[in-house]
Short mmCIF file of C-alpha atoms in Angstrom, two decimals:
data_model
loop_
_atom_site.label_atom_id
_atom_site.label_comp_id
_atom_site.label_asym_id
_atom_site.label_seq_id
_atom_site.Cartn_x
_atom_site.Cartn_y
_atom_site.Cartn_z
CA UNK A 1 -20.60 -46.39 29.09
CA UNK A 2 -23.91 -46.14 30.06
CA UNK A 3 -26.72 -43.35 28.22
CA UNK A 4 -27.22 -41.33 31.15
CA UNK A 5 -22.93 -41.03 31.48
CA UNK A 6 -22.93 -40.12 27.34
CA UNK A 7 -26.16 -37.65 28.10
CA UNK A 8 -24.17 -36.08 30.60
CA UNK A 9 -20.81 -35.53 28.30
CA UNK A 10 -23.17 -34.55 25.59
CA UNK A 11 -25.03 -31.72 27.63
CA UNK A 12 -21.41 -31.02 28.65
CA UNK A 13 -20.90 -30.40 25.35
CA UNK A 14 -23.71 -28.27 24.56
CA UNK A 15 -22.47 -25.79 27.44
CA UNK A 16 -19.28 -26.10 25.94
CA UNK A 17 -20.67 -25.06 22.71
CA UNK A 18 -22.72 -22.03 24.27
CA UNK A 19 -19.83 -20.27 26.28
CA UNK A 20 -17.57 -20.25 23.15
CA UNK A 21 -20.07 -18.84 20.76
CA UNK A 22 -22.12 -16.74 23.50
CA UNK A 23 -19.25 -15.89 25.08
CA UNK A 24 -17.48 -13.88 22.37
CA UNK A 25 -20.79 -11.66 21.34
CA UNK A 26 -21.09 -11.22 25.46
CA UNK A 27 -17.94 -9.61 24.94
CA UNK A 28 -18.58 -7.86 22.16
CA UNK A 29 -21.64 -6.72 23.96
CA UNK A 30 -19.17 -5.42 26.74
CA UNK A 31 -16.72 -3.98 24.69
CA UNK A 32 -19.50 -1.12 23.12
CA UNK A 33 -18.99 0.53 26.25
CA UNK A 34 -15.02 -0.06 27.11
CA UNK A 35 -13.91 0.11 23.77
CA UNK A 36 -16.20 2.02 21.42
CA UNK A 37 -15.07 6.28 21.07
CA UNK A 38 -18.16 6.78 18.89
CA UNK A 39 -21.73 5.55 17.70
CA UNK A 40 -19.66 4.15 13.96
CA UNK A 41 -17.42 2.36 16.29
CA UNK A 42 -20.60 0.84 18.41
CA UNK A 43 -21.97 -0.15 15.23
CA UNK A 44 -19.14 -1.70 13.82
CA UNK A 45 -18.78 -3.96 17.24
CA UNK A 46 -22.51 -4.94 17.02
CA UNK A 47 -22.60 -5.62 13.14
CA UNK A 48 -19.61 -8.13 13.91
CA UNK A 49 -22.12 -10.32 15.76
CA UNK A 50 -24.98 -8.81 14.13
CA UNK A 51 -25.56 -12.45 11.79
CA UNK A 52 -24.63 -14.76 14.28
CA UNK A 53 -25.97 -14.00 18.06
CA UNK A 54 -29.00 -15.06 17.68
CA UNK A 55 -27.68 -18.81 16.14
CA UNK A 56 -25.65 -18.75 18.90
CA UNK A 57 -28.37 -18.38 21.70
CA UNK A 58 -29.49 -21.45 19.98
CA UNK A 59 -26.65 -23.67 22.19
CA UNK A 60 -28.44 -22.00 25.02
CA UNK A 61 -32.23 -23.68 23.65
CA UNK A 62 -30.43 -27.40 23.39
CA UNK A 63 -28.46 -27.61 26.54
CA UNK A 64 -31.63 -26.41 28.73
CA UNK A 65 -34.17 -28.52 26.56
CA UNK A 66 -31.95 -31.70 26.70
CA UNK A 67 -30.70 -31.61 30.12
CA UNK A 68 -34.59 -31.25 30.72
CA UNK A 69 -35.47 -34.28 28.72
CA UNK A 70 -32.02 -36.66 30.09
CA UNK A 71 -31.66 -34.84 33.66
CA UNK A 72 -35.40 -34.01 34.67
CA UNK A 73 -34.68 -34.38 38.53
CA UNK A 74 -31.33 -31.94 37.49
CA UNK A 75 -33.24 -29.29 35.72
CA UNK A 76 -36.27 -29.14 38.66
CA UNK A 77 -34.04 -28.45 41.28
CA UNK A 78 -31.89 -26.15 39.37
CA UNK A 79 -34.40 -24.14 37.82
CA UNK A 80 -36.17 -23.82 40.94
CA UNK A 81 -33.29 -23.45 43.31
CA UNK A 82 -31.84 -20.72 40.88
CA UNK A 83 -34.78 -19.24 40.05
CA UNK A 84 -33.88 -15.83 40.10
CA UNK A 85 -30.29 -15.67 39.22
CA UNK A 86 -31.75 -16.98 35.63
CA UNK A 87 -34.59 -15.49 35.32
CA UNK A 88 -32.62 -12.50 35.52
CA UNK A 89 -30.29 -13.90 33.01
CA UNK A 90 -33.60 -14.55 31.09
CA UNK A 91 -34.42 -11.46 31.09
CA UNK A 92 -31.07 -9.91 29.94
CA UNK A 93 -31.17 -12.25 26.45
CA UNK A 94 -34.85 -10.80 25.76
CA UNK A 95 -33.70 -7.35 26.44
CA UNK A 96 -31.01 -7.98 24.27
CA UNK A 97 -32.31 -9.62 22.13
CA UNK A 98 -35.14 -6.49 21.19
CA UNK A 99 -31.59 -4.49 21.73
CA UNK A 100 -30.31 -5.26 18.68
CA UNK A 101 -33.13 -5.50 16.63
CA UNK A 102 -34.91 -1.91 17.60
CA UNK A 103 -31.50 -0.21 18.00
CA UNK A 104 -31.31 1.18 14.25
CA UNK A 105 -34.82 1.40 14.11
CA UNK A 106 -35.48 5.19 15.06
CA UNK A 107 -32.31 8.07 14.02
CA UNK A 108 -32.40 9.96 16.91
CA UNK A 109 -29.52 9.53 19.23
CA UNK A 110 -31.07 9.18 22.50
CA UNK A 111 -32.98 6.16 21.22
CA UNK A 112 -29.99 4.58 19.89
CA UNK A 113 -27.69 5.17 23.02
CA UNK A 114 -30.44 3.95 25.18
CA UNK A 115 -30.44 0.58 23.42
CA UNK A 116 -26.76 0.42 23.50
CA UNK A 117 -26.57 0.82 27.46
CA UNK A 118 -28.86 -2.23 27.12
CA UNK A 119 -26.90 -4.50 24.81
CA UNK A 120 -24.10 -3.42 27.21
CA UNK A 121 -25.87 -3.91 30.69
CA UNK A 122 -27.38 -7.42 29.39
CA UNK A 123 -24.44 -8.65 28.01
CA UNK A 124 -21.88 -8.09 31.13
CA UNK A 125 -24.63 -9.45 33.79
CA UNK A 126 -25.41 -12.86 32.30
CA UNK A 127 -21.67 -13.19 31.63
CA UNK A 128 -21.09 -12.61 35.48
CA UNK A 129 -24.00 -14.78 36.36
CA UNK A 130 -23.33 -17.48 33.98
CA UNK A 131 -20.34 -18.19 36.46
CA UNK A 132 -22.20 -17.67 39.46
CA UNK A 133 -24.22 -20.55 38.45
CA UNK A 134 -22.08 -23.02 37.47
CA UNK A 135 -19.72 -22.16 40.51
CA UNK A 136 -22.63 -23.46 42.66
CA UNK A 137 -22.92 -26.30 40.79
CA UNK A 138 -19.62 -27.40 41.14
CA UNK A 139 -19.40 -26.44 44.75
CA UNK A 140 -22.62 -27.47 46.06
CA UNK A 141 -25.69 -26.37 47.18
CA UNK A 142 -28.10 -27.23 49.88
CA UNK A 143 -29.97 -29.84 48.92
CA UNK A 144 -32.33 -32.19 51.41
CA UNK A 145 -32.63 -35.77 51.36
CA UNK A 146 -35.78 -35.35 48.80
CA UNK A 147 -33.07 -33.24 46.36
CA UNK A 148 -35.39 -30.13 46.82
CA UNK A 149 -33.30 -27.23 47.26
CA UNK A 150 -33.61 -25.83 51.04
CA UNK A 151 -31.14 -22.56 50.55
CA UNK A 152 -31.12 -19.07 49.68
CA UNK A 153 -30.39 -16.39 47.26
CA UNK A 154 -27.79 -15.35 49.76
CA UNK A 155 -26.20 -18.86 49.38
CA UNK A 156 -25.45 -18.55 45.83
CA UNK A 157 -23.80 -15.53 46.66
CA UNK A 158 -20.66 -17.06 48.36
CA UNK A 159 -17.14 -16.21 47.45
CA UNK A 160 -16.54 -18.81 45.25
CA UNK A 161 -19.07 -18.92 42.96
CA UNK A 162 -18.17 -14.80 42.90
CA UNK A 163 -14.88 -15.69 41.37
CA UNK A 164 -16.41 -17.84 38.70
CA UNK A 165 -18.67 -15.00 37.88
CA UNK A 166 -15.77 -12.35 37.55
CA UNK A 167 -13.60 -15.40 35.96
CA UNK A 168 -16.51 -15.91 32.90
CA UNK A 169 -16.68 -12.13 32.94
CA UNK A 170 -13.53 -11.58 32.11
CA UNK A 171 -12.93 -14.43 29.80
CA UNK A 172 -15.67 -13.20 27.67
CA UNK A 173 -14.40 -9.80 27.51
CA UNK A 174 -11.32 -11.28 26.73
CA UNK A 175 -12.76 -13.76 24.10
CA UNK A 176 -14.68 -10.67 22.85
CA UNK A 177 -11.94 -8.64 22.08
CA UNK A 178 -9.67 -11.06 20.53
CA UNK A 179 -12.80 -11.38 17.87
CA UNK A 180 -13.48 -7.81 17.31
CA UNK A 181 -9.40 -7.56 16.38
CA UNK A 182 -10.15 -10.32 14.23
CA UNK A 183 -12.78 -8.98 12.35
CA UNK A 184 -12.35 -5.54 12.34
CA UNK A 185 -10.06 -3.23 10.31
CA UNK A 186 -8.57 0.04 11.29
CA UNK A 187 -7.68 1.70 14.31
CA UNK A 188 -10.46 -0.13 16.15
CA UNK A 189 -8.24 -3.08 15.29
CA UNK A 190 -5.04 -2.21 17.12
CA UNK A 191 -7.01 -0.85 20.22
CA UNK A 192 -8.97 -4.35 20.58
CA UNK A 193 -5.57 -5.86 20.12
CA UNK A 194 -4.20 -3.76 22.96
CA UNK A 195 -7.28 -3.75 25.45
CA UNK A 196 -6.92 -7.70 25.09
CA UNK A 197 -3.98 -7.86 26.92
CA UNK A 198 -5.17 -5.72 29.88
CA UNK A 199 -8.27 -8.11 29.73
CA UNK A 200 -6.20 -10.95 29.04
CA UNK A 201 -3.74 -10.61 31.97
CA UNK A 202 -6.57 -10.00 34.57
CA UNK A 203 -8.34 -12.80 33.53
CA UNK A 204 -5.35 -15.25 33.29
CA UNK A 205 -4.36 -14.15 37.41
CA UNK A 206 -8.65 -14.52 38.09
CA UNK A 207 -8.75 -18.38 36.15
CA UNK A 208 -5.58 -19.20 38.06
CA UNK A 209 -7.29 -18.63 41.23
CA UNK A 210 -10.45 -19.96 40.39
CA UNK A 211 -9.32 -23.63 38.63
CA UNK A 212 -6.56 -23.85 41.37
CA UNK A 213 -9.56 -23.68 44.06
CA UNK A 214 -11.49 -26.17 41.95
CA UNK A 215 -8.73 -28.58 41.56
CA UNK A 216 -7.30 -28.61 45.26
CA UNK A 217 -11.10 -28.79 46.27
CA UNK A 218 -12.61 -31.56 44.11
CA UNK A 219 -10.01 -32.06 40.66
CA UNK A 220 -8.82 -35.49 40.09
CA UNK A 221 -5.96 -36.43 37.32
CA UNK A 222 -8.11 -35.89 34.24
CA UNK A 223 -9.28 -32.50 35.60
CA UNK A 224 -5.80 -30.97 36.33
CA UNK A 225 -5.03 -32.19 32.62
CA UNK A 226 -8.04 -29.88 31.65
CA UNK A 227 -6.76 -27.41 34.18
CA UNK A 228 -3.47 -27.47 32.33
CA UNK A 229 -4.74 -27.08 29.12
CA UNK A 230 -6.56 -23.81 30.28
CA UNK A 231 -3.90 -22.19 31.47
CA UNK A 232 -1.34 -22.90 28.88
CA UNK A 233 -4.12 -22.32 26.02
CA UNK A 234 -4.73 -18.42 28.07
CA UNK A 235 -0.90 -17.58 27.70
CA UNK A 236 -0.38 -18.84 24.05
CA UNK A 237 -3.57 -16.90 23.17
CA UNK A 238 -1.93 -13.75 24.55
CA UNK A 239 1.13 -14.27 23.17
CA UNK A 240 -0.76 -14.83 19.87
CA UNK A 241 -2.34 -11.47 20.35
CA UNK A 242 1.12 -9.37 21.09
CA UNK A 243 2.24 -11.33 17.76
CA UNK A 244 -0.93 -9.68 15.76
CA UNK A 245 -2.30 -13.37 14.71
CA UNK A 246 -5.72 -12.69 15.30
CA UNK A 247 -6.63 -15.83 14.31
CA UNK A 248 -4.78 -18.13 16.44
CA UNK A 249 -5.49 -15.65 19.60
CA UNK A 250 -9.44 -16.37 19.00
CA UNK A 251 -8.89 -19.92 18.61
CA UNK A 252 -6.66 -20.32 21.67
CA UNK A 253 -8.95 -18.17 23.25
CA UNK A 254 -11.90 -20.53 22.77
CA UNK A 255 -9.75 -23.30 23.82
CA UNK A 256 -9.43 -22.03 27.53
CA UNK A 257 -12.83 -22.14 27.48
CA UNK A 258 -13.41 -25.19 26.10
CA UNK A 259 -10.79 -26.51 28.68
CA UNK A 260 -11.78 -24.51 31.72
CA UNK A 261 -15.69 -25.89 31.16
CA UNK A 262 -14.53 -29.42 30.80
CA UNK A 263 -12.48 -29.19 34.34
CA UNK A 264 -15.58 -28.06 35.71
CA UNK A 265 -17.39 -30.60 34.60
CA UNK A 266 -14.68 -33.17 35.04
CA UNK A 267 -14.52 -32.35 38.47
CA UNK A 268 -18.62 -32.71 38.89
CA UNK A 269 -19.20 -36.00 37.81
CA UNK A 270 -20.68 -38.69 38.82
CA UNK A 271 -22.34 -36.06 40.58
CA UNK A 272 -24.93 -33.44 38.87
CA UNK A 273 -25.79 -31.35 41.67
CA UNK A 274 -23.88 -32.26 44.63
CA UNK A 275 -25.24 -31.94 48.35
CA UNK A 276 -23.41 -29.70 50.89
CA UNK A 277 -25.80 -30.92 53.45
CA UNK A 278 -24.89 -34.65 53.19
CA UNK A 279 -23.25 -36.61 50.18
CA UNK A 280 -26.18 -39.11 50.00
CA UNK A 281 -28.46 -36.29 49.41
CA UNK A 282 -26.52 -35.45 45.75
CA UNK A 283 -27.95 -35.66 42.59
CA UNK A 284 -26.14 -37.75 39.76
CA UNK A 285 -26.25 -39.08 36.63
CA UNK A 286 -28.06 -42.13 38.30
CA UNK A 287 -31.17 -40.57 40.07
CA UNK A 288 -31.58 -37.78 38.16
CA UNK A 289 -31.95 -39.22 34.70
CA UNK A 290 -34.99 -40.22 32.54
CA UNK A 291 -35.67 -43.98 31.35
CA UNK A 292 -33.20 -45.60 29.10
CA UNK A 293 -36.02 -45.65 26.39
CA UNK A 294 -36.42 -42.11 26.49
CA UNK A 295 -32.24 -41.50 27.04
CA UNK A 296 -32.01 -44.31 23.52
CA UNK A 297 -34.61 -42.47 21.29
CA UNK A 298 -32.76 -38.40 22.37
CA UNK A 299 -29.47 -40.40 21.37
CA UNK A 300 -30.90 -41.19 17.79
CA UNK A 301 -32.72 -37.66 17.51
CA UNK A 302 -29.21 -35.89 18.54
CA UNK A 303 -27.58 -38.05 15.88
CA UNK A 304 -29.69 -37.35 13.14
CA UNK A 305 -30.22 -33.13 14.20
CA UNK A 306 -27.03 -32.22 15.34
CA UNK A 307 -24.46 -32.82 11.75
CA UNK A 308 -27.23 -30.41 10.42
CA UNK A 309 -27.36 -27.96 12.95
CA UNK A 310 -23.42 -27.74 12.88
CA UNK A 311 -23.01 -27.69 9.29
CA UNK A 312 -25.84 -24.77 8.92
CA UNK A 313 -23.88 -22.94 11.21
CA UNK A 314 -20.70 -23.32 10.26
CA UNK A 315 -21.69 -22.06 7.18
CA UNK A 316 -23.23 -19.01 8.58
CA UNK A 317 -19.98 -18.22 9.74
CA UNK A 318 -17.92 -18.34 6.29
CA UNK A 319 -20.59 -16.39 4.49
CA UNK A 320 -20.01 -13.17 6.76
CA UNK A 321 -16.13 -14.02 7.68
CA UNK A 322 -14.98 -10.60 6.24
CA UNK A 323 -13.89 -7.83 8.19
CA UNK A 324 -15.62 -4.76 8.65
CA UNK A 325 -14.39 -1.28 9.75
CA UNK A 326 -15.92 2.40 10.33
CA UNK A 327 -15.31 2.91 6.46
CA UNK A 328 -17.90 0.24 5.59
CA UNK A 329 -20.90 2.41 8.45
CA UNK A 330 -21.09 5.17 5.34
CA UNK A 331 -24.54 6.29 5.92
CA UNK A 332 -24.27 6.95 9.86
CA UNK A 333 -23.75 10.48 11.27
CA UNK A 334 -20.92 10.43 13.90
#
């Protein structure tokens, strides 16, 4: 296997990495709107991501910087191409971001209900546009033969890169929910439990649709594996949740995603960016990459960094592992 193939399953991994950890607190961001009856219960939600968002945004930092540094040609276009579908979702993460930290930071209630519209507001839009994006990736955009892209806005906007934003959407939410049950006590508890299979179901019949279009369109045999495992990984995880093992319906949760990602990048490669003007026109792993001396030294950074990255985090995540409930928001004034 060449580097610029493993830089390519490595950045693959880094999304990976960023729509399972993102993707529950985007959910959780969603949820203190759909699920919260009162400010406690709003608090509760964002004190169960309170410790960890911001690590998690983190994923985010790595996949852009090192598909910048492997994939330069990749991240030109795209970030030029897409220019404002991100830098709206660039501007959601800051507003979120200042969200949660200035949210407690005044008593009144206005203040406070402001900033939770805008943990709410920034958390469902880069969810929705998260898929937008990486539907057109997978599609196709237009691309000439210097790989500048020659499209629209308007282009993004086609039908199925829609579905892949209402398909992350709602696997978020979904993802969301089935960690708030987990880590939550009390009647907020059962009513995550229950909202996640409303959430659950409409997102298993909006995947379907979506993977089934992506495998009839461009899959292969290792792709409708992946597809396989998405599906089947959705239903356990709701079956999970009707059981009340909050556990396994979070990690079976996270494993559609995992699974769902993968297809989509199964099904992209060799390509990067593919051309919907003419094939030749694509970008892939080939032309868009960097040296193999620059590829060689990333590969011995990444090895060295990333053990310590994931064992800092995963211990950020078993110090605050307990649940929390209304009971423990004591000094708030419903």
């Amino acid at each position: 296997m060449e580097l610029h193939d493993v830089w390519f399953v490595l950045i693959a991994v880094l999304w990976t990495g960023y729509f399972f950890l993102e993707g529950f607190d985007f959910g959780v961001g969603v949820l203190t709107r759909l699920l919260a009856r009162n400010r406690a219960e709003k608090r509760v939600l964002i004190n169960t991501i309170g410790p960890v968002w911001d690590g998690n945004e983190v994923w985010l930092l790595t996949a852009g910087g090192a598909t910048f540094a492997a994939f330069p040609e990749w991240y030109a276009t795209l970030f030029s191409g897409f220019y404002l579908p991100l830098l709206a979702i660039l501007i959601c993460l800051i507003v979120r971001g200042v969200a949660f930290e200035y949210r407690a930071k005044r008593p009144e209630e206005n203040w406070q209900r402001n900033w939770e519209t805008a943990i709410f507001w920034t958390s469902l839009l880069p969810a929705f546009l998260w898929g937008v994006a990486f539907g057109n990736i997978v599609r196709g955009v237009r691309l000439d033969a210097d790989f500048e892209y020659v499209g629209t806005v308007w282009d993004l906007l086609n039908p199925y890169a829609l579905l892949g934003g209402l398909v992350t959407l709602t696997l978020f939410t979904f993802h969301g929910t089935v960690f708030t049950a987990l880590k939550t006590v009390g009647d907020i508890r059962e009513r995550a439990r229950k909202l996640a299979l409303k959430v659950g179901l409409v997102t298993a019949v909006l995947a379907l649709v979506f993977l089934l279009w992506t495998q009839v369109e461009s899959g292969d045999g290792a792709s409708l594996v992946a597809f396989g495992v998405a599906v089947a990984s959705l239903v356990a995880a709701l079956g999970a949740n009707q059981a009340g093992r909050e556990g396994w319906a979070f990690t079976l949760s996270g494993v559609t995603i995992v699974a769902a990602v993968a297809m989509l990048f199964l099904t992209l490669f060799p390509n990067v960016m593919p051309s919907t003007l003419d094939p030749e026109w694509s970008l892939t792993v080939t032309n868009a990459s960097s040296s193999r001396y620059t590829l060689k030294i990333m590969t011995w950074l990444a090895v060295v960094a990333t053990p310590l990255v994931l064992l800092y985090q995963g211990w950020t995540y078993w110090v605050f592992r307990k649940r929390i409930g209304t009971q423990h928001i004591a000094d708030l004034v419903h």
